[in-house]
XYZ file of C-alpha atoms in Angstrom:
117
model
C -5.960 -13.424 -12.421
C -3.194 -14.987 -10.560
C -3.619 -16.223 -7.049
C -1.367 -16.063 -4.201
C -1.294 -17.752 -0.652
C -0.916 -14.817 2.090
C -1.156 -15.475 5.908
C -4.461 -17.002 6.585
C -5.834 -17.204 3.041
C -5.488 -17.599 -0.609
C -6.327 -14.263 -2.400
C -6.389 -13.148 -5.899
C -3.816 -10.551 -6.972
C -3.237 -8.726 -10.149
C 0.046 -8.851 -12.401
C 1.823 -6.184 -10.089
C 0.841 -8.123 -6.965
C -2.043 -5.905 -5.609
C -4.975 -7.459 -4.045
C -7.991 -7.660 -6.283
C -10.439 -7.489 -3.488
C -9.970 -5.105 -0.672
C -12.001 -7.136 1.621
C -9.466 -10.003 1.587
C -6.939 -7.862 3.233
C -5.793 -8.504 6.999
C -3.192 -6.905 9.148
C -1.078 -10.106 8.485
C -1.134 -10.007 4.782
C -0.094 -6.203 5.157
C 2.906 -7.254 7.091
C 3.696 -9.923 4.445
C 3.502 -7.370 1.637
C 5.764 -5.140 3.431
C 8.221 -7.979 3.687
C 7.893 -8.615 0.188
C 8.775 -4.876 -0.723
C 11.578 -4.915 1.355
C 10.506 -2.458 3.993
C 10.245 -5.217 6.782
C 7.887 -5.098 9.593
C 5.384 -2.042 9.887
C 6.085 0.616 12.555
C 3.009 2.398 14.502
C 3.792 5.147 11.930
C 3.266 2.754 9.059
C 0.065 1.512 10.634
C -1.289 5.125 10.932
C -1.015 5.890 7.436
C -2.142 2.231 6.080
C -5.065 2.636 8.421
C -6.099 6.363 7.118
C -5.577 5.107 3.531
C -7.847 2.115 4.077
C -10.504 4.198 6.076
C -10.563 6.817 3.090
C -10.842 4.144 0.320
C -13.990 2.540 2.141
C -15.430 5.971 2.663
C -14.960 7.171 -0.727
C -14.909 3.914 -2.745
C -11.390 4.151 -4.312
C -8.025 4.840 -3.193
C -7.375 8.353 -1.817
C -4.918 10.685 -3.534
C -1.410 11.134 -1.761
C -2.252 14.628 -0.203
C -5.350 13.129 1.247
C -3.519 10.357 2.999
C -0.919 13.052 4.116
C -3.586 15.400 5.523
C -5.760 12.490 7.251
C -2.373 10.670 8.621
C -1.063 14.195 9.808
C 2.278 13.775 7.992
C 4.081 15.617 5.459
C 4.380 14.000 2.074
C 8.191 13.777 2.551
C 7.490 11.574 5.582
C 5.248 9.465 3.606
C 7.720 8.870 0.992
C 10.242 7.890 3.484
C 8.089 5.724 5.363
C 7.273 3.448 2.124
C 10.203 3.700 -0.250
C 11.772 0.635 -0.859
C 15.102 0.611 0.681
C 16.966 -1.093 -2.037
C 15.700 0.766 -5.144
C 17.182 3.863 -6.731
C 15.417 7.148 -6.213
C 11.744 6.513 -7.503
C 9.746 9.422 -6.337
C 6.815 10.079 -4.143
C 4.255 8.123 -6.383
C 6.459 4.781 -6.321
C 6.433 5.269 -2.636
C 2.328 5.796 -2.584
C 2.149 2.664 -4.875
C 3.992 0.680 -2.345
C 1.590 2.110 0.359
C -1.447 1.420 -1.703
C -0.369 -2.360 -2.169
C 0.273 -2.942 1.512
C -3.141 -1.116 2.328
C -4.569 -4.158 0.101
C -6.296 -1.535 -2.274
C -6.187 -2.474 -6.093
C -3.514 -0.531 -7.944
C -4.826 2.849 -9.116
C -5.364 2.804 -12.903
C -3.384 5.911 -13.643
C -0.169 4.418 -11.998
C -0.405 0.904 -13.651
C 2.789 1.973 -15.905
C 5.255 2.966 -13.310
C 8.181 0.689 -12.712
């Protein structure tokens, strides 16, 4: 697996840039990953969603489904899509936005979404 230097540490990432070890994640790494995707800095609304996603993953042992994150964060799915949509990309749908969220949250890429563009 490739390695990448992110703020404060050298981490292992998969071919799509997802952290291999969720325990290597830090808030500084999240900010860097957000910049990489074109989102810029994370707002309090972004952080609310990222932390809900991480808490659910820690509790359940895997990345939560989009509906679960929406419910836990108290935000509609359309708001999650807006928050985590890459600004320069063509319309990509809610699963691509959730993929971006998962990457920023430091969770491994969910296997069923590996083939998304």
